[in-house]
Short mmCIF file of C-alpha atoms and ligand atoms in Angstrom, two decimals:
data_model
loop_
_atom_site.label_atom_id
_atom_site.label_comp_id
_atom_site.label_asym_id
_atom_site.label_seq_id
_atom_site.Cartn_x
_atom_site.Cartn_y
_atom_site.Cartn_z
CA MET A 1 0.00 0.00 0.00
CA VAL A 2 1.31 3.44 -0.95
CA ARG A 3 1.49 5.74 2.08
CA ARG A 4 -0.49 8.88 1.15
CA VAL A 5 -0.13 12.16 3.00
CA LYS A 6 -3.41 13.94 3.82
CA VAL A 7 -3.12 17.43 2.42
CA CYS A 8 -5.09 20.68 2.58
CA VAL A 9 -4.53 23.56 0.13
CA VAL A 10 -5.23 27.08 1.45
CA GLY A 11 -5.84 29.55 -1.38
CA ALA A 12 -7.76 28.59 -4.50
CA GLY A 13 -6.27 31.28 -6.75
CA ARG A 14 -3.63 30.95 -9.47
CA ALA A 15 -0.98 29.01 -7.55
CA GLY A 16 -3.57 27.09 -5.53
CA GLU A 17 -5.14 25.72 -8.68
CA VAL A 18 -1.79 24.38 -9.93
CA HIS A 19 -1.13 22.61 -6.61
CA VAL A 20 -4.70 21.26 -6.27
CA LEU A 21 -4.64 19.76 -9.78
CA ASN A 22 -1.20 18.21 -9.22
CA LEU A 23 -1.96 16.87 -5.73
CA SER A 24 -5.24 15.33 -6.80
CA ARG A 25 -4.21 13.91 -10.19
CA ARG A 26 -0.48 13.61 -10.57
CA ILE A 27 1.03 12.72 -7.21
CA PRO A 28 0.14 9.23 -5.97
CA ILE A 29 1.57 9.86 -2.47
CA ALA A 30 -0.86 12.79 -1.93
CA GLU A 31 -4.42 12.58 -0.66
CA LEU A 32 -6.07 15.97 -1.06
CA VAL A 33 -8.71 16.18 1.65
CA ALA A 34 -9.68 19.87 1.72
CA ILE A 35 -9.49 23.19 -0.09
CA VAL A 36 -9.72 26.45 1.85
CA ASP A 37 -10.42 29.88 0.44
CA MET A 38 -11.94 32.93 2.11
CA ASP A 39 -13.97 33.06 -1.11
CA LEU A 40 -15.80 29.77 -0.54
CA GLY A 41 -17.29 29.86 -4.06
CA LEU A 42 -13.78 29.78 -5.53
CA ALA A 43 -12.81 26.81 -3.35
CA LYS A 44 -15.95 24.95 -4.44
CA GLN A 45 -15.37 25.71 -8.11
CA LEU A 46 -11.88 24.26 -7.89
CA SER A 47 -13.11 21.28 -5.89
CA GLU A 48 -15.65 20.48 -8.63
CA LYS A 49 -12.83 20.27 -11.18
CA ILE A 50 -11.29 17.36 -9.28
CA GLY A 51 -14.46 15.49 -8.37
CA GLY A 52 -15.10 17.13 -4.98
CA VAL A 53 -13.30 17.49 -1.65
CA HIS A 54 -14.40 19.33 1.51
CA CYS A 55 -14.25 23.10 1.20
CA TYR A 56 -13.81 25.65 4.00
CA GLN A 57 -13.60 29.40 4.33
CA THR A 58 -10.83 29.36 6.96
CA LEU A 59 -7.87 27.14 7.75
CA SER A 60 -9.07 26.87 11.38
CA GLU A 61 -12.33 25.20 10.26
CA ALA A 62 -10.45 22.76 8.04
CA LEU A 63 -7.97 21.86 10.80
CA LYS A 64 -10.88 21.30 13.21
CA ASN A 65 -12.84 18.99 10.87
CA GLU A 66 -10.24 17.08 8.90
CA GLU A 67 -7.24 14.93 9.68
CA ILE A 68 -4.66 17.08 7.94
CA GLU A 69 -0.97 16.15 7.88
CA ALA A 70 0.26 18.90 5.56
CA VAL A 71 -0.92 22.34 4.49
CA PHE A 72 -0.02 24.00 1.19
CA ILE A 73 -0.16 27.78 1.68
CA THR A 74 -0.95 29.42 -1.65
CA THR A 75 -2.45 32.68 -0.40
CA PRO A 76 -1.10 36.26 -0.67
CA THR A 77 2.26 37.01 0.99
CA PHE A 78 0.83 38.90 3.99
CA THR A 79 -1.03 35.74 5.10
CA HIS A 80 1.96 33.35 4.91
CA CYS A 81 3.23 33.94 8.46
CA PRO A 82 -0.11 33.72 10.35
CA LEU A 83 -1.23 30.67 8.35
CA THR A 84 2.12 28.92 8.89
CA ILE A 85 1.85 29.53 12.64
CA GLU A 86 -1.69 28.17 12.68
CA ALA A 87 -0.83 25.05 10.66
CA ALA A 88 2.37 24.30 12.61
CA GLU A 89 0.69 24.73 15.99
CA ALA A 90 -1.93 22.21 14.84
CA GLY A 91 0.92 19.79 14.05
CA ALA A 92 0.70 20.05 10.24
CA HIS A 93 3.75 20.23 7.96
CA VAL A 94 3.91 23.40 5.88
CA PHE A 95 4.61 24.00 2.21
CA CYS A 96 4.54 27.76 1.68
CA GLU A 97 4.65 29.62 -1.62
CA LYS A 98 7.26 32.27 -2.30
CA PRO A 99 7.98 35.03 -1.40
CA MET A 100 8.17 33.50 2.05
CA ALA A 101 6.86 36.54 3.95
CA LEU A 102 6.69 40.32 4.04
CA SER A 103 9.69 40.71 6.38
CA LEU A 104 12.65 38.82 7.86
CA GLU A 105 10.92 38.99 11.27
CA GLU A 106 7.98 37.04 9.82
CA ALA A 107 10.32 34.56 8.12
CA ASP A 108 12.11 33.98 11.45
CA LYS A 109 8.78 33.33 13.19
CA MET A 110 7.84 30.79 10.50
CA ILE A 111 11.16 28.98 10.89
CA SER A 112 10.98 28.91 14.67
CA VAL A 113 7.31 27.86 14.93
CA THR A 114 7.84 24.93 12.54
CA LYS A 115 11.01 23.87 14.40
CA LYS A 116 9.28 24.17 17.78
CA ASN A 117 6.40 21.99 16.62
CA ASN A 118 8.71 19.54 14.87
CA VAL A 119 7.04 19.92 11.47
CA LYS A 120 8.66 20.42 8.05
CA LEU A 121 8.75 23.73 6.20
CA GLN A 122 9.38 23.92 2.46
CA ILE A 123 9.27 27.09 0.33
CA GLY A 124 7.86 26.99 -3.21
CA PHE A 125 10.99 27.39 -5.31
CA MET A 126 9.86 24.93 -7.98
CA ARG A 127 12.67 25.89 -10.35
CA ARG A 128 15.02 23.80 -8.19
CA PHE A 129 12.88 20.81 -9.24
CA ASP A 130 12.83 21.59 -12.96
CA PRO A 131 14.75 18.70 -14.58
CA GLU A 132 17.02 20.93 -16.69
CA ILE A 133 17.78 23.47 -13.96
CA ARG A 134 18.51 20.58 -11.60
CA LYS A 135 20.89 19.14 -14.17
CA VAL A 136 22.75 22.47 -14.28
CA LYS A 137 23.25 22.32 -10.50
CA THR A 138 24.67 18.78 -10.86
CA LEU A 139 27.04 19.90 -13.62
CA ILE A 140 28.20 22.84 -11.49
CA MET A 141 28.82 20.51 -8.53
CA GLU A 142 30.80 18.17 -10.82
CA GLY A 143 33.01 21.12 -11.78
CA LEU A 144 32.19 20.86 -15.49
CA VAL A 145 32.70 24.60 -16.13
CA GLY A 146 35.17 25.25 -13.33
CA ARG A 147 34.65 27.90 -10.67
CA ILE A 148 31.39 29.85 -11.11
CA VAL A 149 32.04 33.57 -11.56
CA LEU A 150 28.78 34.95 -12.99
CA VAL A 151 25.15 33.79 -12.96
CA LYS A 152 22.51 35.73 -14.89
CA SER A 153 18.85 34.87 -14.50
CA LEU A 154 15.95 36.58 -16.18
CA THR A 155 12.19 36.28 -15.84
CA ARG A 156 9.61 38.12 -17.88
CA GLY A 157 5.93 37.31 -17.92
CA PRO A 158 2.95 38.12 -20.09
CA GLY A 159 0.70 39.34 -17.27
CA LEU A 160 0.79 41.36 -14.06
CA PRO A 161 0.76 39.83 -10.56
CA PRO A 162 -2.54 40.20 -8.62
CA LYS A 163 -3.21 43.67 -7.14
CA TRP A 164 -2.43 42.60 -3.55
CA ALA A 165 1.18 41.93 -4.67
CA LEU A 166 1.62 45.54 -5.81
CA ASP A 167 0.19 47.08 -2.64
CA PRO A 168 3.00 47.48 -0.05
CA LYS A 169 0.59 46.59 2.77
CA THR A 170 -0.12 43.13 1.36
CA GLY A 171 2.79 42.32 -0.94
CA ILE A 172 6.37 43.37 -1.63
CA GLY A 173 6.04 44.26 -5.27
CA MET A 174 6.91 42.91 -8.68
CA ILE A 175 10.58 42.10 -8.01
CA ALA A 176 9.54 39.82 -5.11
CA GLU A 177 6.54 38.33 -6.86
CA VAL A 178 8.23 37.57 -10.17
CA SER A 179 11.94 37.32 -9.41
CA SER A 180 12.22 35.64 -5.98
CA HIS A 181 12.92 32.56 -8.07
CA ASP A 182 15.87 34.20 -9.86
CA PHE A 183 17.46 35.30 -6.57
CA ASP A 184 17.06 31.78 -5.18
CA THR A 185 18.49 30.08 -8.28
CA ILE A 186 21.49 32.40 -8.48
CA ARG A 187 22.28 31.80 -4.79
CA TRP A 188 21.84 28.04 -5.27
CA PHE A 189 24.14 27.94 -8.31
CA MET A 190 26.71 30.26 -6.77
CA GLY A 191 26.86 28.19 -3.57
CA SER A 192 27.60 31.34 -1.59
CA GLU A 193 25.72 34.02 0.36
CA ALA A 194 25.04 37.50 -0.98
CA LYS A 195 27.04 40.32 0.59
CA MET A 196 25.80 43.26 -1.53
CA VAL A 197 22.80 44.01 -3.73
CA TYR A 198 22.31 46.96 -6.05
CA ALA A 199 19.14 47.41 -8.12
CA GLU A 200 17.70 49.77 -10.71
CA ALA A 201 13.97 49.69 -11.38
CA ASP A 202 11.26 51.86 -12.85
CA ALA A 203 7.71 51.84 -14.17
CA LEU A 204 8.65 51.91 -17.84
CA ILE A 205 5.90 49.71 -19.28
CA ASN A 206 2.95 51.07 -17.28
CA PRO A 207 4.11 54.44 -15.89
CA ASP A 208 0.52 55.35 -14.89
CA PHE A 209 0.47 52.57 -12.26
CA LYS A 210 2.71 54.77 -10.10
CA LYS A 211 -0.32 56.98 -9.40
CA GLU A 212 -2.03 54.15 -7.52
CA TYR A 213 1.09 52.34 -6.28
CA PRO A 214 3.97 54.84 -5.75
CA THR A 215 6.58 52.05 -5.38
CA TYR A 216 5.43 50.26 -8.55
CA HIS A 217 8.15 49.06 -10.93
CA ASP A 218 7.85 46.83 -13.98
CA VAL A 219 11.38 46.71 -15.41
CA TYR A 220 14.38 46.05 -13.17
CA VAL A 221 17.93 44.79 -12.99
CA SER A 222 19.66 43.73 -9.82
CA VAL A 223 23.38 43.07 -9.36
CA ILE A 224 24.44 40.82 -6.50
CA ARG A 225 27.95 40.37 -5.09
CA PHE A 226 28.52 37.09 -3.24
CA GLU A 227 30.89 36.28 -0.38
CA ASN A 228 32.95 34.14 -2.80
CA ASN A 229 33.20 37.30 -4.98
CA GLY A 230 31.01 35.79 -7.71
CA ILE A 231 28.51 38.14 -9.37
CA GLY A 232 24.81 37.56 -10.00
CA VAL A 233 22.44 39.49 -12.25
CA VAL A 234 18.63 39.36 -12.03
CA ASP A 235 16.75 40.88 -14.93
CA GLY A 236 12.97 41.11 -14.94
CA GLY A 237 9.96 42.81 -16.42
CA CYS A 238 6.19 42.42 -16.76
CA PRO A 239 3.96 42.51 -18.63
CA VAL A 240 5.69 41.55 -21.84
CA GLY A 241 3.31 40.54 -24.58
CA TYR A 242 5.56 37.90 -26.11
CA GLY A 243 5.12 35.11 -23.53
CA TYR A 244 6.67 33.69 -20.37
CA ASP A 245 10.44 33.86 -20.54
CA ALA A 246 12.85 32.34 -18.00
CA ARG A 247 16.48 31.90 -18.98
CA ILE A 248 19.70 31.41 -17.02
CA GLU A 249 23.35 31.71 -17.98
CA VAL A 250 26.18 30.36 -15.82
CA LEU A 251 29.73 31.46 -16.55
CA GLY A 252 32.55 29.42 -15.07
CA THR A 253 36.33 29.65 -15.39
CA GLU A 254 36.20 26.69 -17.78
CA GLY A 255 33.03 27.22 -19.75
CA LEU A 256 29.44 28.37 -20.01
CA ILE A 257 26.08 26.71 -19.34
CA THR A 258 22.80 28.16 -20.51
CA VAL A 259 19.35 26.82 -19.66
CA GLY A 260 15.85 27.89 -20.66
CA ASP A 261 14.52 28.77 -24.07
CA ILE A 262 12.13 31.45 -25.29
CA ARG A 263 10.53 28.78 -27.49
CA GLY A 264 7.77 26.82 -25.79
CA GLY A 265 8.32 23.74 -27.95
CA SER A 266 9.99 22.54 -31.11
CA LEU A 267 7.20 23.69 -33.47
CA LEU A 268 8.63 25.83 -36.26
CA VAL A 269 6.75 27.02 -39.34
CA CYS A 270 8.90 28.25 -42.23
CA LYS A 271 7.05 30.05 -45.01
CA SER A 272 8.01 30.93 -48.55
CA ASP A 273 8.31 34.60 -47.59
CA LYS A 274 11.46 33.43 -45.71
CA LYS A 275 9.84 34.13 -42.33
CA ALA A 276 9.79 31.56 -39.53
CA ILE A 277 7.07 31.25 -36.89
CA THR A 278 7.45 29.46 -33.59
CA GLU A 279 5.67 29.47 -30.20
CA THR A 280 6.63 30.84 -26.81
CA PHE A 281 5.50 29.55 -23.37
CA PRO A 282 2.09 31.08 -22.58
CA SER A 283 2.68 31.04 -18.80
CA TRP A 284 4.76 29.87 -15.84
CA ARG A 285 2.31 26.95 -15.45
CA ASP A 286 3.50 25.58 -18.80
CA ARG A 287 7.22 26.30 -18.47
CA PHE A 288 7.52 24.79 -14.98
CA ARG A 289 4.81 22.11 -15.22
CA GLU A 290 7.16 19.34 -14.07
CA GLY A 291 8.83 21.54 -11.46
CA TYR A 292 5.52 22.07 -9.62
CA ILE A 293 4.78 18.33 -9.57
CA ASN A 294 8.30 17.40 -8.50
CA GLU A 295 8.50 20.00 -5.70
CA ALA A 296 5.20 18.84 -4.14
CA GLU A 297 6.22 15.19 -4.42
CA SER A 298 9.61 15.93 -2.86
CA PHE A 299 7.93 17.74 0.08
CA LEU A 300 5.57 14.80 0.71
CA LYS A 301 8.49 12.35 0.49
CA ALA A 302 10.37 14.42 3.08
CA ILE A 303 7.35 13.94 5.38
CA ILE A 304 7.04 10.21 4.72
CA GLU A 305 10.77 9.57 5.07
CA ASP A 306 11.19 12.14 7.86
CA LYS A 307 13.92 14.02 5.97
CA GLU A 308 14.80 17.71 5.73
CA PRO A 309 12.94 19.26 2.74
CA GLU A 310 15.19 20.12 -0.20
CA VAL A 311 14.26 23.82 -0.04
CA THR A 312 14.14 24.92 3.58
CA GLY A 313 12.76 27.90 5.48
CA GLU A 314 16.36 29.20 5.70
CA ASP A 315 16.56 29.12 1.87
CA GLY A 316 13.28 31.07 1.70
CA ARG A 317 14.63 33.59 4.20
CA LYS A 318 17.92 34.07 2.29
CA ALA A 319 16.05 34.73 -0.98
CA LEU A 320 13.71 37.12 0.83
CA GLU A 321 16.68 38.97 2.31
CA MET A 322 18.16 39.47 -1.18
CA VAL A 323 14.79 40.69 -2.51
CA LEU A 324 14.36 43.10 0.43
CA ALA A 325 17.90 44.40 -0.15
CA ALA A 326 17.03 45.01 -3.83
CA ILE A 327 13.87 46.89 -2.80
CA GLU A 328 15.89 48.98 -0.34
CA SER A 329 18.44 49.70 -3.08
CA ILE A 330 15.67 50.82 -5.45
CA ARG A 331 14.36 53.12 -2.71
CA THR A 332 17.73 54.65 -1.75
CA ASN A 333 19.47 54.39 -5.12
CA LYS A 334 22.49 52.90 -3.31
CA PRO A 335 24.07 49.46 -2.96
CA VAL A 336 22.82 47.63 0.13
CA THR A 337 25.09 45.47 2.29
CA LEU A 338 23.92 42.13 3.68
CA PRO A 339 23.06 40.73 6.18
CA LEU A 340 20.21 43.21 6.61
CA LYS A 341 19.70 44.62 10.07
N1 NAD B 1 5.75 29.36 -7.50
C1 NAD B 1 5.20 30.08 -8.46
O1 NAD B 1 5.62 30.06 -9.58
C2 NAD B 1 4.00 30.94 -8.14
C3 NAD B 1 3.14 31.35 -9.15
C4 NAD B 1 2.05 32.15 -8.80
C5 NAD B 1 1.87 32.55 -7.48
N2 NAD B 1 2.75 32.13 -6.54
C6 NAD B 1 2.60 32.53 -5.13
O2 NAD B 1 1.41 31.96 -4.60
C7 NAD B 1 0.82 32.83 -3.65
C8 NAD B 1 -0.60 33.17 -4.12
O3 NAD B 1 -0.52 33.85 -5.35
P1 NAD B 1 -1.71 33.76 -6.42
O4 NAD B 1 -1.20 34.43 -7.62
O5 NAD B 1 -2.21 32.38 -6.50
O6 NAD B 1 -2.80 34.69 -5.71
P2 NAD B 1 -4.35 34.80 -6.04
O7 NAD B 1 -4.75 36.16 -5.65
O8 NAD B 1 -4.63 34.31 -7.42
O9 NAD B 1 -5.01 33.73 -5.03
C9 NAD B 1 -4.96 33.88 -3.65
C10 NAD B 1 -6.20 33.23 -3.06
O10 NAD B 1 -6.05 33.21 -1.64
C11 NAD B 1 -7.33 33.52 -1.04
N3 NAD B 1 -7.06 33.99 0.32
C12 NAD B 1 -6.50 35.17 0.70
N4 NAD B 1 -6.33 35.21 2.04
C13 NAD B 1 -6.80 34.03 2.52
C14 NAD B 1 -6.89 33.48 3.83
N5 NAD B 1 -6.42 34.11 4.91
N6 NAD B 1 -7.46 32.25 3.96
C15 NAD B 1 -7.94 31.59 2.89
N7 NAD B 1 -7.85 32.08 1.61
C16 NAD B 1 -7.29 33.26 1.44
C17 NAD B 1 -7.93 34.55 -1.98
O11 NAD B 1 -9.34 34.60 -1.84
C18 NAD B 1 -7.49 34.02 -3.35
O12 NAD B 1 -8.43 33.15 -3.93
C19 NAD B 1 1.76 34.04 -3.58
O13 NAD B 1 2.68 33.85 -2.55
C20 NAD B 1 2.45 34.02 -4.93
O14 NAD B 1 3.71 34.65 -4.92
C21 NAD B 1 3.79 31.33 -6.84
#
């Protein structure tokens, strides 16, 4: 008999839907028992897509009524810390989407409450579970391109994050929402901690958004200096009409590795006017389809086998610290030294 972990997903929005569909259809070691959303109608709609599970408006109700071993938190950033505390204190393991929290204080609370209650905490950096990106990490560890001196990672998307992400009271802006992944991947590949971050950002695509959200930015570049003196570059921007674009370049003393392609498949149409047509990835759901499945499976395996998750709360905190340093650098127009106070 396969041991299945009883799971509840909190948040039936964009990320919640991806996790619910994977947990219910594609991960044999998962048993999805409940969906929670403060908008109960949304939870029920999603539940219907998978043949029906119990739906609740709050995590507290779900934890009271169901035997839940693990909670997937796929709600807006400002809810991550209180929901993690609630789940951990009820003895449930926590998978929490990125960015981990609004502040380092919140991230620290999440790490300590999960440790205190002896439950696992994994942060949703699914790129670490993408087969090709994973392969790059292996090649780096094998020394294939020598010592890593520069890692560049870019993410551009066709849409805008939800409004809560742009409002400083509920989110930490586009660079956190879209590029937390890039900061995490660069740190992972570099195998070192950031010591300085400098960022440039502006509202160049939708300048009018600044009227409603004064800190709004939609094009940005961030330069990171690591303790091993390696350099990282994060480049991001949304919305770009052309598709979802995530590419990484790793420069070592003995070679170069690139991963990620603008093309969403191998389809290529060549016409007699000498023009070629191909397709891009429509969204992050398509580009990282396998990554989302693999990260959830890895988290559930860590529970079953009582192992440390592959992406820990400390990893989430380090990426958050780099993002917060970039935001501070945008605000002050100066390089910011880490660790942050
Ligand atoms: N890993 C990825 O690639 C990826 C992709 C998209 C989003 N995310 C992350 O997932 C999280 C959610 O983002 P989203 O785009 O899905 O947001 P969303 O706005 O589409 O969905 C959030 C849902 O949470 C519900 N909600 C809010 N507070 C709640 C609470 N206290 N209890 C129950 N339900 C609550 C809302 O009603 C909404 O349905 C964010 O942290 C985001 O950064 C990650």
